[in-house]
Structures are given as structure tokens and as C-alpha cells.
Amino acid sequence: MRRNHRAAIFTATVLTGTLLAAGCSSSSGGKKSEEGGADASAGKATTPRMTVAMVTHASPGDTFWDLVRKGAQAAAAKDNIKLVYSSDPSAGNQANLVQNAIDQKVDGIALTAAKPDAMKDVVAKAKAAGIPVVGFNSGVNDWKKLGMLEYFGQDESIAGQAFGERLNQLGAKHALCVIQEQGQVALEARCAGLKKGFSGKTDTLYVNGTDMPSVKSTITAKLSQDSSIDQVVTLGAPIALTGIQSLSDSGSKAKLATFDLNKDLVQAVQDGKVEFAVDQQPYLQGYLAVDSLWLYKTNGNFSGGSTAPVLTGPAFIDKTNVDAVAEFAAKGTR
């Protein structure tokens, strides 16, 4: 089964990789709602103007979502779409943002389901209103149950298992998996998958991902208390970069590897401060989510046949291939 998943990952990446386009200017996440795709005049589609709402659970300052948004903006510019982006890390508030999109009678909605139960009712309302909904990034195990048309992202459980197997190859014995948001299904699945794939001991540490000084002190304290930890696993680039500081402050000899990338994280891999990173291609997720709604509205197309997710990861980035990624990270699209 795992081999089939990895084949699907490879196939999806090859088939969708050609869809990448130049990104638009970056802007941060957080509690907000505004139009994206300022370069809409550069759109090549001659189809009627559409409005698509993208609603995520992004926390303020998390650079991961800048990449998602850039991909969404690129697709919107190509497809003659007015993109309205909004985000809130609170599941209840995110659901309210989806409801706002329904009330505005948008032509399509792309959303993340980090807390699937909170999305159940609003997705049903969107369907009742005739608004197609696609999922991406979070909710790979729930998108079909929620009634969404398609899903774009990585299977977090499989990615976690592959991560654990990689740690086995590196000789790690005691891993600390740092989760920056308790109850977030994608993050929990990563650590659960890690425990399945890793033959050593795995501890879980919850931190407040919106408070980096607290993240730093919490990881530092844990490493100072337990010198047997030889591997720190973080689930986001900002957490990884803070974890590097914790390793230094605690005097720990542990290594650090992470999920997800940003420009500074790529540099950290190049410098040897981070062993490797798992890239789920957030730019691609944002791009495909928006483009899929255009394809559905204009031609009735379904990616994955409406029954299987389109997998955008995991891809391992280490010193052997990071230089190739660095070119795109410098542009702000990886």
C-alpha cells in the first residue's frame, strides 16, 4: 500500500508540476479578508469573470501561507478569477469566513479543513447554494465525507511514516515531535505517522505556534531535561528555525529535521543546521485548488476523478538537492 501511495505522489507531482506559474507579490496571513491577484489583467483566460474564495486556518506571520497564497494568485491571474483570500486559526471563525463567502454568492470556495467537524455544516450550506467546494492542505481523510469535490495536498500519515523511516536510516534513537497546534488533524497525523515509521522512541511536545518566545523556551526546557533526545522533529519552517536556537541554548547535541520549507529554512539546510525537510509544495496546493474550480466551472473537470486526492508531497529536501530548490525559494515560490 505504501508503494502505491508513493507512486501516486510521484505521478501527481509530475502531472501537475507543469502548471506552475510565476507568483504574485507576497503578503502575510492572519485575520483578514481581501482580494488577491492584483495581476488579474495578465490573465489569459477569456472565460467570464469568476469570484473564488480561499479560506484557510493560517496563523498570523506563518510564511507557509504566503506560498499557498502566491500559487492561488497565479492561478487566479491566469484564469480571470477575482480571488478573495481570508484566514483565521480559530476553527469557528474560519467557518464564519466560509459562511461569509456563501453569503457573497461566490462562484467557488477552496478551504482547509484542519478541524473537519467545524467545516461540516458550512460545506453543506455551500453545496445547497450550488457553490462547488474543494479542499487542500488539511483534511485528506475527511474531504470526501465533508462533501468536497476534490482535494490537493499530501497524505500526512504516509509522509510521517516516510519521515520516521528516514530517521531510522540516519541512526536516530529518541525523537521529539513538536506540534504547534494541538488537535490540528494534519499535524497530529504527522507525529502519529512518525511513530509508526520510526523504530526508536518518540515523545510529543505541544507548543503555542503563535508565540515564538514560548516555543523557544518550551523546546529548550525539554531538551535540557532529557539529554537522551537525539532528534528534534518540527512540523513547520518557523518552528524549525526557532528549534535551532533551542538546540544552541540547551547545549543539546540532537539533530533537527522538519516538515515544510521557506527561504530561511532552505538556507538552514544548505548550512547543515537542518538535516532535511519534507516539502508538500504549498504553492502548488494553492494553484491547483483555484485552478480546479475554474476547470470545474468552465469544463466540468475533476482532478483525481473526484474519488482520490491529488498528492503534492512528500518530497525530501536535503543537501543533495537543496540547491535546486533554492532558486525557487529565492523567488518566494518554494
mmCIF file of C-alpha atoms in Angstrom:
data_model
loop_
_atom_site.group_PDB
_atom_site.id
_atom_site.type_symbol
_atom_site.label_atom_id
_atom_site.label_comp_id
_atom_site.label_asym_id
_atom_site.label_seq_id
_atom_site.Cartn_x
_atom_site.Cartn_y
_atom_site.Cartn_z
ATOM 1 C CA MET A 1 0.000 0.000 0.000
ATOM 2 C CA ARG A 2 2.768 2.425 0.858
ATOM 3 C CA ARG A 3 4.417 1.767 -2.510
ATOM 4 C CA ASN A 4 1.161 2.674 -4.290
ATOM 5 C CA HIS A 5 0.895 5.903 -2.308
ATOM 6 C CA ARG A 6 4.425 6.885 -3.267
ATOM 7 C CA ALA A 7 3.747 6.085 -6.913
ATOM 8 C CA ALA A 8 0.697 8.324 -6.749
ATOM 9 C CA ILE A 9 2.776 11.057 -5.188
ATOM 10 C CA PHE A 10 5.323 10.855 -7.981
ATOM 11 C CA THR A 11 2.674 10.770 -10.685
ATOM 12 C CA ALA A 12 0.724 13.677 -9.250
ATOM 13 C CA THR A 13 3.861 15.763 -8.904
ATOM 14 C CA VAL A 14 4.937 15.114 -12.495
ATOM 15 C CA LEU A 15 1.480 15.715 -13.951
ATOM 16 C CA THR A 16 0.851 18.920 -12.046
ATOM 17 C CA GLY A 17 4.339 20.367 -11.968
ATOM 18 C CA THR A 18 3.929 21.920 -15.397
ATOM 19 C CA LEU A 19 1.069 24.047 -14.103
ATOM 20 C CA LEU A 20 3.327 26.225 -12.004
ATOM 21 C CA ALA A 21 3.314 29.888 -12.940
ATOM 22 C CA ALA A 22 5.122 32.974 -11.750
ATOM 23 C CA GLY A 23 3.950 34.036 -8.288
ATOM 24 C CA CYS A 24 2.450 37.368 -7.356
ATOM 25 C CA SER A 25 3.659 39.609 -4.556
ATOM 26 C CA SER A 26 3.642 38.099 -1.060
ATOM 27 C CA SER A 27 1.553 39.254 1.842
ATOM 28 C CA SER A 28 1.151 37.733 5.270
ATOM 29 C CA GLY A 29 -1.722 35.672 6.663
ATOM 30 C CA GLY A 30 -3.730 36.357 9.798
ATOM 31 C CA LYS A 31 -7.237 37.559 10.488
ATOM 32 C CA LYS A 32 -8.191 39.314 7.304
ATOM 33 C CA SER A 33 -10.127 39.131 4.066
ATOM 34 C CA GLU A 34 -9.055 40.889 0.910
ATOM 35 C CA GLU A 35 -8.827 40.470 -2.835
ATOM 36 C CA GLY A 36 -5.800 38.706 -4.275
ATOM 37 C CA GLY A 37 -4.389 38.533 -7.742
ATOM 38 C CA ALA A 38 -3.518 42.156 -8.393
ATOM 39 C CA ASP A 39 -2.098 40.938 -11.710
ATOM 40 C CA ALA A 40 -5.512 39.769 -12.888
ATOM 41 C CA SER A 41 -5.119 41.880 -16.025
ATOM 42 C CA ALA A 42 -2.400 39.425 -17.090
ATOM 43 C CA GLY A 43 -4.930 36.544 -17.079
ATOM 44 C CA LYS A 44 -5.018 34.549 -20.290
ATOM 45 C CA ALA A 45 -8.491 33.043 -19.920
ATOM 46 C CA THR A 46 -11.287 34.535 -21.999
ATOM 47 C CA THR A 47 -13.971 32.877 -19.885
ATOM 48 C CA PRO A 48 -16.394 35.043 -17.861
ATOM 49 C CA ARG A 49 -15.030 36.626 -14.693
ATOM 50 C CA MET A 50 -15.388 34.363 -11.633
ATOM 51 C CA THR A 51 -15.052 35.001 -7.912
ATOM 52 C CA VAL A 52 -13.341 32.352 -5.793
ATOM 53 C CA ALA A 53 -12.982 32.499 -2.021
ATOM 54 C CA MET A 54 -9.980 30.846 -0.390
ATOM 55 C CA VAL A 55 -10.400 30.348 3.345
ATOM 56 C CA THR A 56 -7.553 28.909 5.429
ATOM 57 C CA HIS A 57 -6.643 28.298 9.061
ATOM 58 C CA ALA A 58 -3.411 30.288 8.710
ATOM 59 C CA SER A 59 -1.893 31.850 11.806
ATOM 60 C CA PRO A 60 -0.526 35.400 11.555
ATOM 61 C CA GLY A 61 3.114 35.501 10.479
ATOM 62 C CA ASP A 62 3.366 31.907 9.251
ATOM 63 C CA THR A 63 5.295 32.194 5.982
ATOM 64 C CA PHE A 64 3.956 28.842 4.760
ATOM 65 C CA TRP A 65 0.698 30.518 3.812
ATOM 66 C CA ASP A 66 2.439 33.186 1.764
ATOM 67 C CA LEU A 67 3.453 30.375 -0.595
ATOM 68 C CA VAL A 68 -0.072 28.960 -0.735
ATOM 69 C CA ARG A 69 -1.440 32.391 -1.493
ATOM 70 C CA LYS A 70 1.094 33.110 -4.212
ATOM 71 C CA GLY A 71 0.095 29.927 -6.022
ATOM 72 C CA ALA A 72 -3.577 30.819 -5.697
ATOM 73 C CA GLN A 73 -2.920 34.313 -7.040
ATOM 74 C CA ALA A 74 -1.019 32.947 -10.032
ATOM 75 C CA ALA A 75 -3.907 30.651 -10.950
ATOM 76 C CA ALA A 76 -6.412 33.467 -10.451
ATOM 77 C CA ALA A 77 -4.439 35.761 -12.752
ATOM 78 C CA LYS A 78 -4.340 33.083 -15.451
ATOM 79 C CA ASP A 79 -7.992 32.133 -15.161
ATOM 80 C CA ASN A 80 -9.603 35.592 -14.999
ATOM 81 C CA ILE A 81 -10.634 34.992 -11.385
ATOM 82 C CA LYS A 82 -11.227 37.515 -8.627
ATOM 83 C CA LEU A 83 -9.598 35.808 -5.635
ATOM 84 C CA VAL A 84 -10.837 36.702 -2.149
ATOM 85 C CA TYR A 85 -8.473 35.314 0.486
ATOM 86 C CA SER A 86 -9.276 35.149 4.190
ATOM 87 C CA SER A 87 -7.887 33.232 7.150
ATOM 88 C CA ASP A 88 -8.282 32.613 10.840
ATOM 89 C CA PRO A 89 -6.611 29.967 13.041
ATOM 90 C CA SER A 90 -9.825 29.589 15.083
ATOM 91 C CA ALA A 91 -11.959 26.828 13.560
ATOM 92 C CA GLY A 92 -15.179 28.620 14.478
ATOM 93 C CA ASN A 93 -14.009 31.874 12.967
ATOM 94 C CA GLN A 94 -12.832 30.084 9.846
ATOM 95 C CA ALA A 95 -16.284 28.559 9.456
ATOM 96 C CA ASN A 96 -17.773 32.057 9.737
ATOM 97 C CA LEU A 97 -15.479 33.232 6.941
ATOM 98 C CA VAL A 98 -16.761 30.394 4.759
ATOM 99 C CA GLN A 99 -20.311 31.443 5.577
ATOM 100 C CA ASN A 100 -19.432 34.994 4.542
ATOM 101 C CA ALA A 101 -18.249 33.657 1.195
ATOM 102 C CA ILE A 102 -21.535 31.790 0.759
ATOM 103 C CA ASP A 103 -23.496 34.947 1.588
ATOM 104 C CA GLN A 104 -21.460 36.824 -1.040
ATOM 105 C CA LYS A 105 -22.544 34.189 -3.596
ATOM 106 C CA VAL A 106 -19.030 33.414 -4.811
ATOM 107 C CA ASP A 107 -18.560 31.018 -7.703
ATOM 108 C CA GLY A 108 -16.346 28.597 -5.791
ATOM 109 C CA ILE A 109 -14.675 28.025 -2.424
ATOM 110 C CA ALA A 110 -11.284 26.488 -1.631
ATOM 111 C CA LEU A 111 -10.715 25.743 2.038
ATOM 112 C CA THR A 112 -8.534 23.914 4.524
ATOM 113 C CA ALA A 113 -10.147 21.506 6.984
ATOM 114 C CA ALA A 114 -7.689 21.475 9.872
ATOM 115 C CA LYS A 115 -10.678 20.969 12.194
ATOM 116 C CA PRO A 116 -13.047 18.992 9.928
ATOM 117 C CA ASP A 117 -16.039 18.984 12.288
ATOM 118 C CA ALA A 118 -16.119 22.784 12.200
ATOM 119 C CA MET A 119 -16.387 22.756 8.401
ATOM 120 C CA LYS A 120 -19.166 20.185 8.091
ATOM 121 C CA ASP A 121 -22.159 22.495 8.258
ATOM 122 C CA VAL A 122 -20.778 25.314 6.113
ATOM 123 C CA VAL A 123 -19.645 22.945 3.367
ATOM 124 C CA ALA A 124 -23.163 21.508 3.330
ATOM 125 C CA LYS A 125 -24.596 25.034 3.086
ATOM 126 C CA ALA A 126 -22.280 25.835 0.185
ATOM 127 C CA LYS A 127 -23.390 22.710 -1.645
ATOM 128 C CA ALA A 128 -27.037 23.588 -1.020
ATOM 129 C CA ALA A 129 -26.342 27.012 -2.518
ATOM 130 C CA GLY A 130 -24.810 25.420 -5.604
ATOM 131 C CA ILE A 131 -21.275 26.570 -4.788
ATOM 132 C CA PRO A 132 -18.537 23.994 -5.510
ATOM 133 C CA VAL A 133 -16.037 23.456 -2.683
ATOM 134 C CA VAL A 134 -12.554 21.955 -2.926
ATOM 135 C CA GLY A 135 -10.182 21.158 -0.084
ATOM 136 C CA PHE A 136 -6.442 21.475 0.198
ATOM 137 C CA ASN A 137 -3.589 21.194 2.693
ATOM 138 C CA SER A 138 -5.591 19.810 5.645
ATOM 139 C CA GLY A 139 -8.360 17.226 5.708
ATOM 140 C CA VAL A 140 -7.071 14.496 3.399
ATOM 141 C CA ASN A 141 -9.010 11.873 5.373
ATOM 142 C CA ASP A 142 -12.192 13.928 5.605
ATOM 143 C CA TRP A 143 -12.734 15.822 2.346
ATOM 144 C CA LYS A 144 -14.997 13.210 0.794
ATOM 145 C CA LYS A 145 -17.041 12.804 3.989
ATOM 146 C CA LEU A 146 -17.468 16.571 4.077
ATOM 147 C CA GLY A 147 -18.755 16.514 0.512
ATOM 148 C CA MET A 148 -15.974 18.450 -1.205
ATOM 149 C CA LEU A 149 -15.292 17.921 -4.901
ATOM 150 C CA GLU A 150 -11.523 17.474 -4.840
ATOM 151 C CA TYR A 151 -8.504 17.607 -2.545
ATOM 152 C CA PHE A 152 -4.920 18.795 -3.080
ATOM 153 C CA GLY A 153 -2.157 18.056 -0.565
ATOM 154 C CA GLN A 154 -0.095 15.271 0.915
ATOM 155 C CA ASP A 155 -1.166 12.228 2.905
ATOM 156 C CA GLU A 156 0.212 13.326 6.262
ATOM 157 C CA SER A 157 0.223 9.844 7.757
ATOM 158 C CA ILE A 158 2.257 8.450 4.869
ATOM 159 C CA ALA A 159 4.561 11.476 4.996
ATOM 160 C CA GLY A 160 5.087 10.927 8.724
ATOM 161 C CA GLN A 161 5.919 7.259 8.224
ATOM 162 C CA ALA A 162 8.410 8.111 5.484
ATOM 163 C CA PHE A 163 9.942 10.695 7.821
ATOM 164 C CA GLY A 164 10.348 8.068 10.533
ATOM 165 C CA GLU A 165 11.969 5.638 8.128
ATOM 166 C CA ARG A 166 14.404 8.367 7.127
ATOM 167 C CA LEU A 167 15.346 8.838 10.797
ATOM 168 C CA ASN A 168 15.982 5.089 11.075
ATOM 169 C CA GLN A 169 18.466 5.365 8.213
ATOM 170 C CA LEU A 170 20.202 8.245 9.984
ATOM 171 C CA GLY A 171 20.544 6.212 13.183
ATOM 172 C CA ALA A 172 18.300 8.313 15.457
ATOM 173 C CA LYS A 173 17.074 6.617 18.640
ATOM 174 C CA HIS A 174 14.921 9.146 20.530
ATOM 175 C CA ALA A 175 12.802 11.697 18.657
ATOM 176 C CA LEU A 176 10.910 14.706 19.976
ATOM 177 C CA CYS A 177 7.958 15.601 17.732
ATOM 178 C CA VAL A 178 6.931 19.228 18.281
ATOM 179 C CA ILE A 179 3.286 20.063 17.474
ATOM 180 C CA GLN A 180 2.478 23.762 17.264
ATOM 181 C CA GLU A 181 -1.319 23.428 17.347
ATOM 182 C CA GLN A 182 -2.999 20.715 19.407
ATOM 183 C CA GLY A 183 -5.863 18.960 17.652
ATOM 184 C CA GLN A 184 -4.916 20.122 14.142
ATOM 185 C CA VAL A 185 -5.515 16.948 12.144
ATOM 186 C CA ALA A 186 -2.623 17.319 9.690
ATOM 187 C CA LEU A 187 -0.066 17.973 12.426
ATOM 188 C CA GLU A 188 -1.348 15.181 14.657
ATOM 189 C CA ALA A 189 -1.237 12.781 11.691
ATOM 190 C CA ARG A 190 2.386 13.668 11.008
ATOM 191 C CA CYS A 191 3.510 12.744 14.503
ATOM 192 C CA ALA A 192 1.321 9.632 14.529
ATOM 193 C CA GLY A 193 2.840 8.559 11.216
ATOM 194 C CA LEU A 194 6.313 9.294 12.555
ATOM 195 C CA LYS A 195 5.721 6.921 15.466
ATOM 196 C CA LYS A 196 4.679 4.179 13.040
ATOM 197 C CA GLY A 197 7.685 4.571 10.788
ATOM 198 C CA PHE A 198 10.326 5.260 13.422
ATOM 199 C CA SER A 199 11.800 2.266 15.258
ATOM 200 C CA GLY A 200 13.075 4.351 18.168
ATOM 201 C CA LYS A 201 11.274 6.194 20.966
ATOM 202 C CA THR A 202 9.054 9.168 20.103
ATOM 203 C CA ASP A 203 7.898 11.870 22.516
ATOM 204 C CA THR A 204 5.321 14.515 21.613
ATOM 205 C CA LEU A 205 5.689 18.113 22.756
ATOM 206 C CA TYR A 206 2.900 20.665 22.304
ATOM 207 C CA VAL A 207 3.844 24.311 21.901
ATOM 208 C CA ASN A 208 1.965 27.510 21.109
ATOM 209 C CA GLY A 209 2.932 28.148 17.496
ATOM 210 C CA THR A 210 1.701 31.736 17.600
ATOM 211 C CA ASP A 211 4.160 32.665 20.382
ATOM 212 C CA MET A 212 7.727 32.048 19.242
ATOM 213 C CA PRO A 213 9.429 33.072 22.516
ATOM 214 C CA SER A 214 7.245 30.474 24.240
ATOM 215 C CA VAL A 215 8.087 27.893 21.552
ATOM 216 C CA LYS A 216 11.775 28.528 22.098
ATOM 217 C CA SER A 217 11.623 28.263 25.895
ATOM 218 C CA THR A 218 9.422 25.156 25.842
ATOM 219 C CA ILE A 219 11.689 23.239 23.465
ATOM 220 C CA THR A 220 14.793 24.432 25.324
ATOM 221 C CA ALA A 221 13.375 23.238 28.633
ATOM 222 C CA LYS A 222 12.507 19.811 27.245
ATOM 223 C CA LEU A 223 15.954 19.327 25.721
ATOM 224 C CA SER A 224 17.626 20.454 28.946
ATOM 225 C CA GLN A 225 15.567 17.956 30.932
ATOM 226 C CA ASP A 226 16.196 14.955 28.683
ATOM 227 C CA SER A 227 19.651 14.571 27.189
ATOM 228 C CA SER A 228 18.686 11.253 25.556
ATOM 229 C CA ILE A 229 16.750 13.103 22.846
ATOM 230 C CA ASP A 230 18.925 12.918 19.743
ATOM 231 C CA GLN A 231 16.404 14.083 17.143
ATOM 232 C CA VAL A 232 14.054 17.071 17.110
ATOM 233 C CA VAL A 233 11.225 16.902 14.575
ATOM 234 C CA THR A 234 9.304 20.099 13.850
ATOM 235 C CA LEU A 235 6.200 20.440 11.698
ATOM 236 C CA GLY A 236 6.744 23.879 10.191
ATOM 237 C CA ALA A 237 9.631 26.031 8.994
ATOM 238 C CA PRO A 238 9.236 28.842 11.580
ATOM 239 C CA ILE A 239 9.176 26.254 14.383
ATOM 240 C CA ALA A 240 12.288 24.599 12.944
ATOM 241 C CA LEU A 241 14.204 27.871 12.839
ATOM 242 C CA THR A 242 13.233 28.550 16.453
ATOM 243 C CA GLY A 243 14.210 24.979 17.330
ATOM 244 C CA ILE A 244 17.732 25.658 16.060
ATOM 245 C CA GLN A 245 18.007 28.369 18.702
ATOM 246 C CA SER A 246 16.691 25.984 21.368
ATOM 247 C CA LEU A 247 19.330 23.420 20.484
ATOM 248 C CA SER A 248 22.019 26.045 20.969
ATOM 249 C CA ASP A 249 20.560 27.405 24.212
ATOM 250 C CA SER A 250 20.143 23.965 25.768
ATOM 251 C CA GLY A 251 23.531 22.655 24.700
ATOM 252 C CA SER A 252 21.808 19.607 23.225
ATOM 253 C CA LYS A 253 23.650 17.517 20.662
ATOM 254 C CA ALA A 254 20.391 16.493 18.990
ATOM 255 C CA LYS A 255 19.847 16.899 15.255
ATOM 256 C CA LEU A 256 16.854 18.690 13.744
ATOM 257 C CA ALA A 257 14.694 17.862 10.732
ATOM 258 C CA THR A 258 11.364 19.342 9.752
ATOM 259 C CA PHE A 259 8.282 19.388 7.606
ATOM 260 C CA ASP A 260 7.787 22.332 5.244
ATOM 261 C CA LEU A 261 10.059 24.966 3.766
ATOM 262 C CA ASN A 262 10.614 28.672 3.458
ATOM 263 C CA LYS A 263 13.543 30.713 2.186
ATOM 264 C CA ASP A 264 15.358 30.778 5.537
ATOM 265 C CA LEU A 265 14.784 27.061 6.063
ATOM 266 C CA VAL A 266 16.343 26.287 2.689
ATOM 267 C CA GLN A 267 19.405 28.249 3.798
ATOM 268 C CA ALA A 268 19.465 26.286 7.067
ATOM 269 C CA VAL A 269 19.569 23.021 5.107
ATOM 270 C CA GLN A 270 22.386 24.397 2.975
ATOM 271 C CA ASP A 271 24.271 25.406 6.138
ATOM 272 C CA GLY A 272 23.786 21.987 7.733
ATOM 273 C CA LYS A 273 21.692 23.321 10.631
ATOM 274 C CA VAL A 274 18.714 21.265 9.461
ATOM 275 C CA GLU A 275 19.268 17.707 8.252
ATOM 276 C CA PHE A 276 16.357 17.597 5.830
ATOM 277 C CA ALA A 277 12.887 18.975 5.202
ATOM 278 C CA VAL A 278 9.717 17.464 3.770
ATOM 279 C CA ASP A 279 8.199 19.691 1.101
ATOM 280 C CA GLN A 280 4.464 19.384 0.423
ATOM 281 C CA GLN A 281 4.633 22.154 -2.226
ATOM 282 C CA PRO A 282 2.237 24.752 -0.775
ATOM 283 C CA TYR A 283 2.477 26.971 -3.877
ATOM 284 C CA LEU A 284 1.212 24.050 -5.927
ATOM 285 C CA GLN A 285 -1.603 23.390 -3.461
ATOM 286 C CA GLY A 286 -2.861 26.959 -3.730
ATOM 287 C CA TYR A 287 -2.509 26.988 -7.501
ATOM 288 C CA LEU A 288 -4.327 23.711 -8.079
ATOM 289 C CA ALA A 289 -7.130 24.492 -5.641
ATOM 290 C CA VAL A 290 -8.062 27.673 -7.518
ATOM 291 C CA ASP A 291 -7.397 26.288 -10.992
ATOM 292 C CA SER A 292 -9.528 23.218 -10.265
ATOM 293 C CA LEU A 293 -12.565 25.395 -9.562
ATOM 294 C CA TRP A 294 -12.081 27.194 -12.884
ATOM 295 C CA LEU A 295 -11.783 23.864 -14.690
ATOM 296 C CA TYR A 296 -14.903 22.546 -12.975
ATOM 297 C CA LYS A 297 -16.976 25.643 -13.714
ATOM 298 C CA THR A 298 -15.835 26.001 -17.330
ATOM 299 C CA ASN A 299 -15.453 22.374 -18.400
ATOM 300 C CA GLY A 300 -16.828 20.090 -15.682
ATOM 301 C CA ASN A 301 -13.395 18.594 -14.945
ATOM 302 C CA PHE A 302 -12.424 16.679 -11.802
ATOM 303 C CA SER A 303 -8.823 16.123 -10.739
ATOM 304 C CA GLY A 304 -8.365 12.681 -9.225
ATOM 305 C CA GLY A 305 -11.673 11.602 -10.719
ATOM 306 C CA SER A 306 -13.416 13.137 -7.662
ATOM 307 C CA THR A 307 -12.545 9.978 -5.691
ATOM 308 C CA ALA A 308 -8.826 10.284 -4.900
ATOM 309 C CA PRO A 309 -6.745 13.181 -3.599
ATOM 310 C CA VAL A 310 -4.154 14.813 -5.821
ATOM 311 C CA LEU A 311 -0.934 14.390 -3.848
ATOM 312 C CA THR A 312 1.606 17.220 -3.878
ATOM 313 C CA GLY A 313 4.111 15.610 -1.486
ATOM 314 C CA PRO A 314 6.082 14.439 0.354
ATOM 315 C CA ALA A 315 9.383 15.359 -1.286
ATOM 316 C CA PHE A 316 12.569 15.177 0.788
ATOM 317 C CA ILE A 317 14.924 18.144 0.563
ATOM 318 C CA ASP A 318 18.462 17.720 1.885
ATOM 319 C CA LYS A 319 21.994 18.794 0.989
ATOM 320 C CA THR A 320 21.960 16.627 -2.124
ATOM 321 C CA ASN A 321 19.150 18.547 -3.826
ATOM 322 C CA VAL A 322 18.563 21.748 -1.840
ATOM 323 C CA ASP A 323 20.479 23.950 -4.286
ATOM 324 C CA ALA A 324 17.935 23.192 -7.000
ATOM 325 C CA VAL A 325 15.120 24.255 -4.664
ATOM 326 C CA ALA A 326 16.982 27.362 -3.514
ATOM 327 C CA GLU A 327 16.495 29.017 -6.890
ATOM 328 C CA PHE A 328 12.713 28.964 -6.427
ATOM 329 C CA ALA A 329 12.865 29.729 -2.716
ATOM 330 C CA ALA A 330 14.688 32.953 -3.597
ATOM 331 C CA LYS A 331 11.682 33.869 -5.760
ATOM 332 C CA GLY A 332 9.342 33.138 -2.868
ATOM 333 C CA THR A 333 7.545 30.224 -4.506
ATOM 334 C CA ARG A 334 9.061 27.252 -2.606
#
